[in-house]
Amino acid sequence: TDAEVNTRKKTFAEVQTERSEQAERTVLIKCPPKLNEKKLLQYLSSHGNIKSHFFFENRGIHALIEFSEKNSIASLQDAIGIPSAAQHHVVPFKSRLFTFTLKNPVSQADKETPVHLSPQSHIPVKELTEKLCQADSISSQMYILLNEYQLTEENIKLRFLACSLVRDFTRAYFPDSTVKPFGSSVNTFGKLGCDVDMFLDFHDTQKHATKMKKGPFEMEYQMKRLPSERLATQKILSVIGDCLDNFGPGCVSVQKILNARCPLVKFSHQPTGFQCDLSVSNSIAIRSSELLYIYGCLDSRVRALVFSVRCWARVHGLTNSVPGTWITNFSLTMMVMFFLQKRSPPIIPTLDQLKELADEKDKHIIGGYDCSFVSDLSKIKPTKNTETLDVLLGDFFEYFGNFDFRKNSINLRKGKEVNKPESTPLYIWNPFEQDLNISKNVNQPQLEKFVAMARESAWILQKEDKTQQMTNKEPWGLAALLVPFGKSNPSKMKNRMKGLGSETIRSLLDSLRLTNANSLQKAVGK
């Protein structure tokens, strides 16, 4: 659609600002069970024009209401009462979360109207596979998967609202602070149901720098001084964490993880249904989000391939929702990007090429690392590559099934294989912090399992006789890759494992056993 093309071409910063601003004008209402949509909207409109709204299910029906004007919220809040404290005493924090119940439900002459509910989670893999079998090509299968799994417009609004509600707390202490999402919520690669990573930021630097130059004095605030930035971060997050825990409506299971490499507060935000991780601004993480945003916007094949590969990895237990020696989704996404840089002609540019296109306002030096790259999408020449996703999916498995992981590392700055700087099983250069390996956690058995699964998948796609499978009603194409392997014919699998060390095979088969039991559960659960 035209609208979609327009949203696609905005810069990352423009999209972020627009959505944060939208969230400021938004409230969330828990609706009465017998809901008349027209009546609800009619009442709310008496407080101001409603710009957009939708309903979703999360232990009852909720409505997200975006007003055209921020002051409509104050008008509505004036009409809202405090819950009567019969058996509970309440913390009288007035947020933008409200509960509406009908005053006299019996005499409501106009009956409830069925409202359209926006899905906030994706369908289970089993259901997905059935849908995929109806498609006419692997390429259309991949776009179906993308459409089922990607974040919807409504879900993104809910994510920004969750951040905006947390910000209402941080502003009590730090009036200029902002809370913004980063990572999968904004980089175009998030799937429905993924956590919301949010960061707390204190600087509105641009506005400030110009004002400070005026006048005869050097002027600064008197502020509490601490021996390290880390300590300041820990103290701030500790207090905000307590605040959410003690006063935050719907903030439950608040965990303060302050000794992590990146201190954070984890909590579950019941009104929106999200698991949230709050940390203090990490500029490099934001640059990574923007880089992926750019890659995701450049060509529709990029996201289709990433979503398919990640779903495949999850089904086969190559990725996991708990941290460990598994490949992470971020590493997997970077492997797909690298593969697309290596096509001939390339489908996406290297990071060095994006850096060459950067102008003054794109210059970012963070902690001594050069994180500059172009932000204006229209400056990047579209690719001349016309390969189909059918070809790309098969070649992706082929490429990494035969990649020399022993010798080579994956470098997205250069878009080429580089000798490994150290002997970890899988080495993927952090695009910005050039001395870090983003896949340092991956061990040899997990890497070999990935290679074996990639080979198996390449083999299945090559061998395939689509027409025969479609008549036999067997899963074909992408669908055939989303059922655990080794079920139908384990001996074939073993033949293709020749040449892998015997203990690797043993650990592989063990993990396969585990995988088959867990993977469907996991794939469904996440």
Tab-separated table of N, CA and C in Angstrom, residues 457-515:
chain	number	residue	atom	x	y	z
A	457	SER	N	18.581	-29.142	5.637
A	457	SER	CA	17.543	-28.297	5.037
A	457	SER	C	17.837	-28.019	3.567
A	458	ALA	N	19.111	-27.760	3.268
A	458	ALA	CA	19.501	-27.524	1.874
A	458	ALA	C	19.164	-28.773	1.053
A	459	TRP	N	19.449	-29.935	1.654
A	459	TRP	CA	19.233	-31.217	0.977
A	459	TRP	C	17.738	-31.439	0.731
A	460	ILE	N	16.913	-31.152	1.741
A	460	ILE	CA	15.459	-31.329	1.592
A	460	ILE	C	14.933	-30.440	0.463
A	461	LEU	N	15.394	-29.191	0.417
A	461	LEU	CA	14.898	-28.270	-0.608
A	461	LEU	C	15.357	-28.683	-2.006
A	462	GLN	N	16.585	-29.217	-2.109
A	462	GLN	CA	17.085	-29.632	-3.430
A	462	GLN	C	16.350	-30.865	-3.943
A	463	LYS	N	16.108	-31.800	-3.038
A	463	LYS	CA	15.535	-33.089	-3.392
A	463	LYS	C	14.081	-32.993	-3.815
A	464	GLU	N	13.481	-31.848	-3.457
A	464	GLU	CA	12.043	-31.818	-3.407
A	464	GLU	C	11.342	-31.911	-4.753
A	465	ASP	N	10.260	-32.697	-4.759
A	465	ASP	CA	9.377	-32.709	-5.918
A	465	ASP	C	8.046	-32.117	-5.450
A	466	LYS	N	7.896	-30.821	-5.691
A	466	LYS	CA	6.771	-30.090	-5.095
A	466	LYS	C	5.419	-30.670	-5.529
A	467	THR	N	5.282	-30.935	-6.836
A	467	THR	CA	3.972	-31.383	-7.342
A	467	THR	C	3.548	-32.684	-6.669
A	468	GLN	N	4.531	-33.591	-6.522
A	468	GLN	CA	4.217	-34.875	-5.892
A	468	GLN	C	3.758	-34.639	-4.452
A	469	GLN	N	4.486	-33.760	-3.744
A	469	GLN	CA	4.144	-33.547	-2.341
A	469	GLN	C	2.805	-32.853	-2.194
A	470	MET	N	2.506	-31.975	-3.128
A	470	MET	CA	1.240	-31.259	-3.009
A	470	MET	C	0.084	-32.224	-3.232
A	471	THR	N	0.283	-33.210	-4.141
A	471	THR	CA	-0.798	-34.171	-4.365
A	471	THR	C	-0.897	-35.134	-3.178
A	472	ASN	N	0.261	-35.476	-2.584
A	472	ASN	CA	0.244	-36.361	-1.408
A	472	ASN	C	-0.123	-35.630	-0.130
A	473	LYS	N	-0.389	-34.316	-0.228
A	473	LYS	CA	-0.709	-33.524	0.946
A	473	LYS	C	0.418	-33.533	1.994
A	474	GLU	N	1.661	-33.730	1.536
A	474	GLU	CA	2.793	-33.667	2.472
A	474	GLU	C	3.241	-32.212	2.583
A	475	PRO	N	3.832	-31.852	3.736
A	475	PRO	CA	4.396	-30.502	3.795
A	475	PRO	C	5.554	-30.348	2.798
A	476	TRP	N	5.622	-29.222	2.109
A	476	TRP	CA	6.669	-29.021	1.108
A	476	TRP	C	7.292	-27.646	1.328
A	477	GLY	N	8.442	-27.411	0.705
A	477	GLY	CA	9.091	-26.105	0.764
A	477	GLY	C	9.421	-25.723	2.193
A	478	LEU	N	9.100	-24.473	2.554
A	478	LEU	CA	9.388	-23.991	3.903
A	478	LEU	C	8.683	-24.850	4.952
A	479	ALA	N	7.466	-25.284	4.644
A	479	ALA	CA	6.707	-26.091	5.614
A	479	ALA	C	7.458	-27.372	5.979
A	480	ALA	N	8.140	-27.960	4.998
A	480	ALA	CA	8.881	-29.206	5.257
A	480	ALA	C	10.068	-28.967	6.186
A	481	LEU	N	10.524	-27.704	6.257
A	481	LEU	CA	11.667	-27.389	7.119
A	481	LEU	C	11.210	-27.050	8.532
A	482	LEU	N	9.901	-26.891	8.732
A	482	LEU	CA	9.405	-26.475	10.042
A	482	LEU	C	8.817	-27.642	10.829
A	483	VAL	N	9.135	-28.870	10.401
A	483	VAL	CA	8.814	-30.034	11.240
A	483	VAL	C	10.145	-30.605	11.710
A	484	PRO	N	10.219	-31.058	12.973
A	484	PRO	CA	11.499	-31.587	13.463
A	484	PRO	C	12.013	-32.710	12.560
A	485	PHE	N	13.306	-32.675	12.236
A	485	PHE	CA	13.892	-33.681	11.352
A	485	PHE	C	14.153	-34.975	12.115
A	486	GLY	N	14.482	-36.015	11.347
A	486	GLY	CA	14.896	-37.255	11.985
A	486	GLY	C	13.689	-38.031	12.450
A	487	LYS	N	12.491	-37.462	12.291
A	487	LYS	CA	11.296	-38.199	12.700
A	487	LYS	C	10.929	-39.193	11.621
A	488	SER	N	10.903	-38.692	10.380
A	488	SER	CA	10.418	-39.534	9.297
A	488	SER	C	11.433	-40.614	8.963
A	489	ASN	N	12.718	-40.241	8.899
A	489	ASN	CA	13.713	-41.224	8.503
A	489	ASN	C	15.067	-40.924	9.132
A	490	PRO	N	15.272	-41.383	10.376
A	490	PRO	CA	16.489	-41.033	11.097
A	490	PRO	C	17.757	-41.552	10.418
A	491	SER	N	17.671	-42.697	9.681
A	491	SER	CA	18.900	-43.268	9.120
A	491	SER	C	19.475	-42.360	8.029
A	492	LYS	N	18.587	-41.738	7.232
A	492	LYS	CA	19.065	-40.802	6.203
A	492	LYS	C	19.839	-39.667	6.851
A	493	MET	N	19.293	-39.206	7.966
A	493	MET	CA	19.906	-38.102	8.698
A	493	MET	C	21.319	-38.502	9.101
A	494	LYS	N	21.473	-39.726	9.635
A	494	LYS	CA	22.784	-40.157	10.125
A	494	LYS	C	23.804	-40.202	8.998
A	495	ASN	N	23.373	-40.655	7.800
A	495	ASN	CA	24.309	-40.702	6.677
A	495	ASN	C	24.915	-39.348	6.387
A	496	ARG	N	24.090	-38.330	6.452
A	496	ARG	CA	24.585	-37.003	6.106
A	496	ARG	C	25.367	-36.366	7.238
A	497	MET	N	25.423	-37.058	8.365
A	497	MET	CA	26.183	-36.534	9.501
A	497	MET	C	27.616	-37.049	9.466
A	498	LYS	N	27.938	-37.914	8.488
A	498	LYS	CA	29.291	-38.463	8.437
A	498	LYS	C	30.308	-37.341	8.458
A	499	GLY	N	31.422	-37.617	9.126
A	499	GLY	CA	32.462	-36.595	9.139
A	499	GLY	C	32.358	-35.656	10.330
A	500	LEU	N	31.285	-35.776	11.125
A	500	LEU	CA	31.230	-34.988	12.356
A	500	LEU	C	31.771	-35.867	13.488
A	501	GLY	N	32.474	-35.262	14.427
A	501	GLY	CA	33.049	-36.023	15.542
A	501	GLY	C	31.995	-36.825	16.281
A	502	SER	N	32.392	-38.007	16.837
A	502	SER	CA	31.373	-38.890	17.408
A	502	SER	C	30.709	-38.299	18.650
A	503	GLU	N	31.487	-37.545	19.473
A	503	GLU	CA	30.769	-37.010	20.639
A	503	GLU	C	29.832	-35.883	20.233
A	504	THR	N	30.201	-35.180	19.166
A	504	THR	CA	29.280	-34.161	18.674
A	504	THR	C	27.988	-34.833	18.243
A	505	ILE	N	28.127	-35.966	17.513
A	505	ILE	CA	26.930	-36.687	17.067
A	505	ILE	C	26.098	-37.093	18.279
A	506	ARG	N	26.792	-37.585	19.318
A	506	ARG	CA	26.042	-38.031	20.496
A	506	ARG	C	25.280	-36.847	21.103
A	507	SER	N	25.991	-35.714	21.276
A	507	SER	CA	25.309	-34.573	21.900
A	507	SER	C	24.217	-34.029	20.976
A	508	LEU	N	24.466	-34.172	19.660
A	508	LEU	CA	23.461	-33.743	18.699
A	508	LEU	C	22.194	-34.564	18.831
A	509	LEU	N	22.383	-35.881	18.890
A	509	LEU	CA	21.219	-36.745	18.955
A	509	LEU	C	20.481	-36.528	20.262
A	510	ASP	N	21.242	-36.315	21.337
A	510	ASP	CA	20.591	-35.994	22.615
A	510	ASP	C	19.763	-34.725	22.468
A	511	SER	N	20.415	-33.706	21.883
A	511	SER	CA	19.683	-32.440	21.804
A	511	SER	C	18.498	-32.592	20.846
A	512	LEU	N	18.639	-33.468	19.833
A	512	LEU	CA	17.514	-33.705	18.932
A	512	LEU	C	16.351	-34.323	19.690
A	513	ARG	N	16.699	-35.292	20.551
A	513	ARG	CA	15.648	-35.931	21.342
A	513	ARG	C	14.913	-34.882	22.158
A	514	LEU	N	15.729	-34.040	22.833
A	514	LEU	CA	15.146	-32.949	23.622
A	514	LEU	C	14.348	-32.031	22.706
A	515	THR	N	14.974	-31.716	21.581
A	515	THR	CA	14.382	-30.750	20.671
A	515	THR	C	12.988	-31.168	20.251
